[in-house]
PDB file of C-alpha atoms in Angstrom:
ATOM      1  CA  MET A   1      20.058  -6.315   8.762  1.00  0.00           C
ATOM      2  CA  ALA A   2      21.040  -4.327  11.562  1.00  0.00           C
ATOM      3  CA  LYS A   3      18.471  -4.507  14.432  1.00  0.00           C
ATOM      4  CA  ASN A   4      17.878  -1.145  14.213  1.00  0.00           C
ATOM      5  CA  ARG A   5      16.976  -1.034  10.990  1.00  0.00           C
ATOM      6  CA  HIS A   6      12.901  -1.027  10.035  1.00  0.00           C
ATOM      7  CA  SER A   7      12.099  -3.517   7.463  1.00  0.00           C
ATOM      8  CA  VAL A   8       9.127  -2.146   5.100  1.00  0.00           C
ATOM      9  CA  VAL A   9       7.543  -4.911   2.156  1.00  0.00           C
ATOM     10  CA  VAL A  10       6.345  -2.846  -0.441  1.00  0.00           C
ATOM     11  CA  ASP A  11       3.896  -4.528  -3.087  1.00  0.00           C
ATOM     12  CA  PRO A  12       3.568  -3.194  -6.176  1.00  0.00           C
ATOM     13  CA  ALA A  13       0.094  -5.027  -7.593  1.00  0.00           C
ATOM     14  CA  HIS A  14      -0.159  -7.283 -10.271  1.00  0.00           C
ATOM     15  CA  GLY A  15       2.926  -8.046 -12.862  1.00  0.00           C
ATOM     16  CA  GLY A  16       3.578 -10.834 -15.542  1.00  0.00           C
ATOM     17  CA  ARG A  17       0.093 -11.792 -16.970  1.00  0.00           C
ATOM     18  CA  ASP A  18      -1.877  -9.937 -14.533  1.00  0.00           C
ATOM     19  CA  LYS A  19      -1.913  -6.379 -15.750  1.00  0.00           C
ATOM     20  CA  GLY A  20      -4.126  -4.607 -14.001  1.00  0.00           C
ATOM     21  CA  VAL A  21      -6.173  -2.144 -15.257  1.00  0.00           C
ATOM     22  CA  ARG A  22      -5.735  -0.675 -17.947  1.00  0.00           C
ATOM     23  CA  LEU A  23      -4.062   3.285 -18.902  1.00  0.00           C
ATOM     24  CA  THR A  24      -3.723   2.988 -22.952  1.00  0.00           C
ATOM     25  CA  LYS A  25      -2.902  -0.085 -24.993  1.00  0.00           C
ATOM     26  CA  LYS A  26       0.667  -0.369 -23.711  1.00  0.00           C
ATOM     27  CA  PHE A  27       0.278   0.854 -20.510  1.00  0.00           C
ATOM     28  CA  TYR A  28      -0.778  -1.088 -17.283  1.00  0.00           C
ATOM     29  CA  GLU A  29      -1.885  -0.538 -13.914  1.00  0.00           C
ATOM     30  CA  LYS A  30       1.317  -3.062 -13.193  1.00  0.00           C
ATOM     31  CA  ASP A  31       3.473  -0.693 -14.948  1.00  0.00           C
ATOM     32  CA  VAL A  32       2.556   2.299 -12.729  1.00  0.00           C
ATOM     33  CA  THR A  33       2.693   0.278  -9.437  1.00  0.00           C
ATOM     34  CA  LEU A  34       6.263  -0.957 -10.017  1.00  0.00           C
ATOM     35  CA  ALA A  35       7.760   2.443 -11.401  1.00  0.00           C
ATOM     36  CA  ILE A  36       6.567   3.642  -8.092  1.00  0.00           C
ATOM     37  CA  ALA A  37       7.717   1.377  -5.868  1.00  0.00           C
ATOM     38  CA  LYS A  38      11.245   1.282  -7.538  1.00  0.00           C
ATOM     39  CA  LEU A  39      11.733   5.680  -6.904  1.00  0.00           C
ATOM     40  CA  LEU A  40      10.349   4.463  -3.257  1.00  0.00           C
ATOM     41  CA  LYS A  41      12.826   1.778  -2.780  1.00  0.00           C
ATOM     42  CA  LYS A  42      15.495   4.250  -4.274  1.00  0.00           C
ATOM     43  CA  GLU A  43      14.792   7.054  -2.142  1.00  0.00           C
ATOM     44  CA  LEU A  44      14.381   4.786   1.165  1.00  0.00           C
ATOM     45  CA  ASP A  45      17.783   3.164   0.630  1.00  0.00           C
ATOM     46  CA  ARG A  46      19.291   6.619   1.397  1.00  0.00           C
ATOM     47  CA  SER A  47      17.842   5.991   4.712  1.00  0.00           C
ATOM     48  CA  LYS A  48      19.998   4.658   7.729  1.00  0.00           C
ATOM     49  CA  ASN A  49      17.329   2.758   9.565  1.00  0.00           C
ATOM     50  CA  ILE A  50      14.795   1.735   6.897  1.00  0.00           C
ATOM     51  CA  SER A  51      15.260  -1.070   4.194  1.00  0.00           C
ATOM     52  CA  VAL A  52      12.896  -2.222   1.548  1.00  0.00           C
ATOM     53  CA  LEU A  53      12.169  -5.300   0.215  1.00  0.00           C
ATOM     54  CA  LEU A  54       9.598  -4.777  -3.187  1.00  0.00           C
ATOM     55  CA  THR A  55       7.546  -8.336  -3.755  1.00  0.00           C
ATOM     56  CA  ARG A  56       8.566  -7.794  -7.229  1.00  0.00           C
ATOM     57  CA  SER A  57      11.216  -5.979  -8.764  1.00  0.00           C
ATOM     58  CA  ALA A  58      10.457  -6.586 -12.299  1.00  0.00           C
ATOM     59  CA  ASP A  59       7.290  -7.459 -14.394  1.00  0.00           C
ATOM     60  CA  ARG A  60       6.443 -11.175 -13.253  1.00  0.00           C
ATOM     61  CA  ASP A  61       4.010 -13.498 -11.704  1.00  0.00           C
ATOM     62  CA  VAL A  62       3.741 -13.239  -8.172  1.00  0.00           C
ATOM     63  CA  SER A  63       0.937 -14.891  -6.486  1.00  0.00           C
ATOM     64  CA  MET A  64      -0.907 -13.408  -3.589  1.00  0.00           C
ATOM     65  CA  SER A  65       0.317 -16.633  -1.707  1.00  0.00           C
ATOM     66  CA  ASP A  66       3.914 -15.312  -2.340  1.00  0.00           C
ATOM     67  CA  ARG A  67       3.363 -11.405  -1.352  1.00  0.00           C
ATOM     68  CA  VAL A  68       1.465 -12.575   1.708  1.00  0.00           C
ATOM     69  CA  LYS A  69       4.549 -14.961   2.910  1.00  0.00           C
ATOM     70  CA  MET A  70       6.911 -12.017   1.872  1.00  0.00           C
ATOM     71  CA  ALA A  71       4.473  -9.595   4.591  1.00  0.00           C
ATOM     72  CA  LYS A  72       4.376 -11.977   7.220  1.00  0.00           C
ATOM     73  CA  ARG A  73       8.560 -12.415   7.771  1.00  0.00           C
ATOM     74  CA  LYS A  74       9.471 -12.100  11.246  1.00  0.00           C
ATOM     75  CA  ASN A  75      11.056  -8.700  10.908  1.00  0.00           C
ATOM     76  CA  THR A  76       8.853  -7.043   8.761  1.00  0.00           C
ATOM     77  CA  LYS A  77       7.517  -3.623  10.291  1.00  0.00           C
ATOM     78  CA  LEU A  78       5.087  -2.134   7.554  1.00  0.00           C
ATOM     79  CA  PHE A  79       3.501  -3.542   4.674  1.00  0.00           C
ATOM     80  CA  ILE A  80       2.464  -1.372   1.921  1.00  0.00           C
ATOM     81  CA  SER A  81       0.677  -2.571  -1.268  1.00  0.00           C
ATOM     82  CA  LEU A  82       0.158  -0.163  -4.472  1.00  0.00           C
ATOM     83  CA  HIS A  83      -2.889  -0.230  -6.782  1.00  0.00           C
ATOM     84  CA  VAL A  84      -4.304   2.037  -9.101  1.00  0.00           C
ATOM     85  CA  ASN A  85      -8.021   2.454  -8.997  1.00  0.00           C
ATOM     86  CA  ALA A  86     -11.176   1.956 -11.706  1.00  0.00           C
ATOM     87  CA  GLY A  87     -14.777   3.596 -11.448  1.00  0.00           C
ATOM     88  CA  PHE A  88     -17.822   2.968 -13.451  1.00  0.00           C
ATOM     89  CA  GLY A  89     -17.642   6.303 -14.709  1.00  0.00           C
ATOM     90  CA  ARG A  90     -15.227   8.943 -16.055  1.00  0.00           C
ATOM     91  CA  SER A  91     -15.630  10.975 -12.962  1.00  0.00           C
ATOM     92  CA  SER A  92     -14.181   9.141 -10.304  1.00  0.00           C
ATOM     93  CA  SER A  93     -11.076  10.969  -8.874  1.00  0.00           C
ATOM     94  CA  GLY A  94      -8.488  10.676  -6.555  1.00  0.00           C
ATOM     95  CA  PHE A  95      -6.875   8.396  -4.287  1.00  0.00           C
ATOM     96  CA  GLU A  96      -7.817   6.308  -1.192  1.00  0.00           C
ATOM     97  CA  VAL A  97      -5.920   4.515   1.348  1.00  0.00           C
ATOM     98  CA  TYR A  98      -7.251   1.388   2.616  1.00  0.00           C
ATOM     99  CA  PHE A  99      -6.449  -0.459   5.891  1.00  0.00           C
ATOM    100  CA  PRO A 100      -7.358  -3.833   7.532  1.00  0.00           C
ATOM    101  CA  GLY A 101     -11.163  -4.253   8.787  1.00  0.00           C
ATOM    102  CA  PHE A 102     -11.906  -6.900  11.216  1.00  0.00           C
ATOM    103  CA  LYS A 103     -14.911  -7.917  13.924  1.00  0.00           C
ATOM    104  CA  LEU A 104     -14.584  -7.910  17.326  1.00  0.00           C
ATOM    105  CA  PRO A 105     -16.427 -11.235  18.845  1.00  0.00           C
ATOM    106  CA  SER A 106     -19.238 -10.391  21.289  1.00  0.00           C
ATOM    107  CA  THR A 107     -20.100 -12.790  23.142  1.00  0.00           C
ATOM    108  CA  GLY A 108     -20.243 -16.899  23.574  1.00  0.00           C
ATOM    109  CA  LYS A 109     -17.598 -19.058  24.955  1.00  0.00           C
ATOM    110  CA  SER A 110     -15.790 -18.592  21.894  1.00  0.00           C
ATOM    111  CA  ALA A 111     -15.306 -15.373  22.160  1.00  0.00           C
ATOM    112  CA  SER A 112     -13.022 -15.197  25.536  1.00  0.00           C
ATOM    113  CA  LYS A 113     -10.523 -17.477  23.335  1.00  0.00           C
ATOM    114  CA  GLU A 114     -10.276 -14.821  20.763  1.00  0.00           C
ATOM    115  CA  ILE A 115      -9.685 -12.192  22.788  1.00  0.00           C
ATOM    116  CA  PRO A 116      -6.198 -11.904  23.082  1.00  0.00           C
ATOM    117  CA  LYS A 117      -6.041 -12.367  18.810  1.00  0.00           C
ATOM    118  CA  ASP A 118      -8.108  -9.359  18.482  1.00  0.00           C
ATOM    119  CA  MET A 119      -6.037  -7.609  20.920  1.00  0.00           C
ATOM    120  CA  VAL A 120      -3.036  -8.032  18.476  1.00  0.00           C
ATOM    121  CA  LYS A 121      -5.070  -7.312  15.936  1.00  0.00           C
ATOM    122  CA  THR A 122      -6.263  -3.862  17.558  1.00  0.00           C
ATOM    123  CA  LYS A 123      -2.528  -2.896  18.200  1.00  0.00           C
ATOM    124  CA  TYR A 124      -1.784  -3.639  14.658  1.00  0.00           C
ATOM    125  CA  LEU A 125      -4.877  -1.912  13.035  1.00  0.00           C
ATOM    126  CA  ASN A 126      -4.091   1.297  14.909  1.00  0.00           C
ATOM    127  CA  GLU A 127      -0.707   1.645  13.651  1.00  0.00           C
ATOM    128  CA  SER A 128      -2.404   0.969  10.358  1.00  0.00           C
ATOM    129  CA  VAL A 129      -4.717   3.984  10.573  1.00  0.00           C
ATOM    130  CA  ARG A 130      -2.343   6.042  12.041  1.00  0.00           C
ATOM    131  CA  PHE A 131       0.188   5.392   8.973  1.00  0.00           C
ATOM    132  CA  ALA A 132      -2.637   5.677   6.595  1.00  0.00           C
ATOM    133  CA  LYS A 133      -3.453   9.203   7.883  1.00  0.00           C
ATOM    134  CA  ILE A 134       0.443  10.331   7.619  1.00  0.00           C
ATOM    135  CA  VAL A 135      -0.089   9.123   3.764  1.00  0.00           C
ATOM    136  CA  GLU A 136      -3.104  10.790   3.685  1.00  0.00           C
ATOM    137  CA  LYS A 137      -1.747  14.265   4.973  1.00  0.00           C
ATOM    138  CA  ASN A 138       1.771  14.178   2.682  1.00  0.00           C
ATOM    139  CA  LEU A 139      -0.268  12.962  -0.326  1.00  0.00           C
ATOM    140  CA  GLU A 140      -2.297  16.247  -0.329  1.00  0.00           C
ATOM    141  CA  LYS A 141       0.491  18.270   0.371  1.00  0.00           C
ATOM    142  CA  ILE A 142       2.732  16.935  -2.877  1.00  0.00           C
ATOM    143  CA  PHE A 143       0.194  16.430  -5.538  1.00  0.00           C
ATOM    144  CA  ARG A 144      -3.396  18.319  -5.691  1.00  0.00           C
ATOM    145  CA  ARG A 145      -5.247  15.180  -6.181  1.00  0.00           C
ATOM    146  CA  LYS A 146      -9.130  14.756  -4.753  1.00  0.00           C
ATOM    147  CA  ASP A 147      -8.642  12.956  -1.435  1.00  0.00           C
ATOM    148  CA  ARG A 148     -11.598  10.170  -1.056  1.00  0.00           C
ATOM    149  CA  GLY A 149     -10.431   9.383   2.516  1.00  0.00           C
ATOM    150  CA  LEU A 150      -9.194   6.460   4.628  1.00  0.00           C
ATOM    151  CA  ARG A 151     -11.136   3.131   4.314  1.00  0.00           C
ATOM    152  CA  SER A 152     -11.556  -0.021   6.368  1.00  0.00           C
ATOM    153  CA  ALA A 153     -12.126  -3.057   4.214  1.00  0.00           C
ATOM    154  CA  PRO A 154     -11.537  -6.893   3.983  1.00  0.00           C
ATOM    155  CA  ILE A 155      -9.095  -6.751   1.758  1.00  0.00           C
ATOM    156  CA  PRO A 156      -7.229  -9.976   0.895  1.00  0.00           C
ATOM    157  CA  VAL A 157      -3.710  -9.081   0.876  1.00  0.00           C
ATOM    158  CA  LEU A 158      -4.085  -7.677   4.246  1.00  0.00           C
ATOM    159  CA  GLU A 159      -5.960 -10.622   5.880  1.00  0.00           C
ATOM    160  CA  GLY A 160      -4.007 -12.195   8.733  1.00  0.00           C
ATOM    161  CA  LEU A 161      -1.218  -9.636   8.678  1.00  0.00           C
ATOM    162  CA  THR A 162      -0.083  -8.568  12.262  1.00  0.00           C
ATOM    163  CA  VAL A 163       1.697  -6.126  11.094  1.00  0.00           C
ATOM    164  CA  PRO A 164       1.025  -2.245  10.049  1.00  0.00           C
ATOM    165  CA  ALA A 165      -0.223  -2.738   6.616  1.00  0.00           C
ATOM    166  CA  VAL A 166      -2.064  -0.233   4.214  1.00  0.00           C
ATOM    167  CA  VAL A 167      -3.534  -0.786   0.416  1.00  0.00           C
ATOM    168  CA  LEU A 168      -3.259   2.842  -1.582  1.00  0.00           C
ATOM    169  CA  GLU A 169      -5.379   3.453  -4.762  1.00  0.00           C
ATOM    170  CA  ILE A 170      -3.477   5.898  -6.491  1.00  0.00           C
ATOM    171  CA  GLY A 171      -5.909   7.513  -8.598  1.00  0.00           C
ATOM    172  CA  PHE A 172      -8.356   6.431 -11.458  1.00  0.00           C
ATOM    173  CA  ALA A 173      -7.244   4.636 -14.538  1.00  0.00           C
ATOM    174  CA  THR A 174     -10.633   5.686 -15.602  1.00  0.00           C
ATOM    175  CA  ASN A 175     -10.509   9.186 -15.325  1.00  0.00           C
ATOM    176  CA  ILE A 176      -8.724  10.992 -17.848  1.00  0.00           C
ATOM    177  CA  LYS A 177      -6.742  13.478 -15.527  1.00  0.00           C
ATOM    178  CA  ASP A 178      -5.627  10.978 -13.358  1.00  0.00           C
ATOM    179  CA  ARG A 179      -4.925   8.848 -15.879  1.00  0.00           C
ATOM    180  CA  LYS A 180      -2.267  11.527 -17.386  1.00  0.00           C
ATOM    181  CA  LYS A 181      -0.929  12.280 -13.761  1.00  0.00           C
ATOM    182  CA  LEU A 182      -0.246   8.530 -13.334  1.00  0.00           C
ATOM    183  CA  MET A 183       2.063   8.147 -16.657  1.00  0.00           C
ATOM    184  CA  ASP A 184       3.878  11.453 -16.058  1.00  0.00           C
ATOM    185  CA  LYS A 185       7.575  10.126 -14.191  1.00  0.00           C
ATOM    186  CA  ALA A 186       7.469  13.692 -12.897  1.00  0.00           C
ATOM    187  CA  VAL A 187       4.219  12.654 -10.812  1.00  0.00           C
ATOM    188  CA  GLN A 188       5.138   8.963 -10.190  1.00  0.00           C
ATOM    189  CA  LYS A 189       8.495  10.845  -8.428  1.00  0.00           C
ATOM    190  CA  SER A 190       6.140  13.025  -6.726  1.00  0.00           C
ATOM    191  CA  ILE A 191       3.904  10.154  -5.170  1.00  0.00           C
ATOM    192  CA  ALA A 192       7.244   8.110  -4.278  1.00  0.00           C
ATOM    193  CA  GLY A 193       8.364  11.023  -1.957  1.00  0.00           C
ATOM    194  CA  ALA A 194       5.402  11.347  -0.224  1.00  0.00           C
ATOM    195  CA  LEU A 195       4.966   7.703   0.308  1.00  0.00           C
ATOM    196  CA  ALA A 196       9.318   7.619   2.100  1.00  0.00           C
ATOM    197  CA  LYS A 197       8.157  10.569   3.928  1.00  0.00           C
ATOM    198  CA  SER A 198       5.278   9.299   5.064  1.00  0.00           C
ATOM    199  CA  ILE A 199       7.390   5.938   6.278  1.00  0.00           C
ATOM    200  CA  ARG A 200      10.228   8.207   7.808  1.00  0.00           C
ATOM    201  CA  GLU A 201       7.364   9.573   9.785  1.00  0.00           C
ATOM    202  CA  PHE A 202       5.552   6.309  10.734  1.00  0.00           C
ATOM    203  CA  PHE A 203       9.069   5.253  12.422  1.00  0.00           C
TER     204      PHE A 203
END
């Protein structure tokens, strides 16, 4: 890999026996995330300075530890995990962008030992937020969907990463309009295009 290339790890959530949320009897979250991830990779493969690694390129089981291991590769510059949301009711809709959340130590002897680690975390947290804002802007432009905002949360796949990272919840499987859009290949392509644009802007 050329030194001037940015390596991006894209994680299509679920896969294989882990189907994720159900959209129809035969169509699941794992299918949506993989379709969008493949389209995103295809789009970014045209870029001279960006390379994409998918945590899975087929409908197969991938453990959480293996996904994290790929994200922690030495040359990784950005990590994106794609998901489909689900609400308790049918009214919830829109997309959400999550970035890592952590707390800084406040007092005590252990606090000083943790400061260097937290400085590193802060650096990548700031970059994660910057990327999340770019994604939010471009998703709003490409397709009209209620934006549910940026959110910080302790998400397992993001824990321990020292690269900018986000989890994107692309619409709600429990909402009829969202569900139809997520199954539409044209909308999937639009989402992938918005993400590709966001990644180019980030670098």
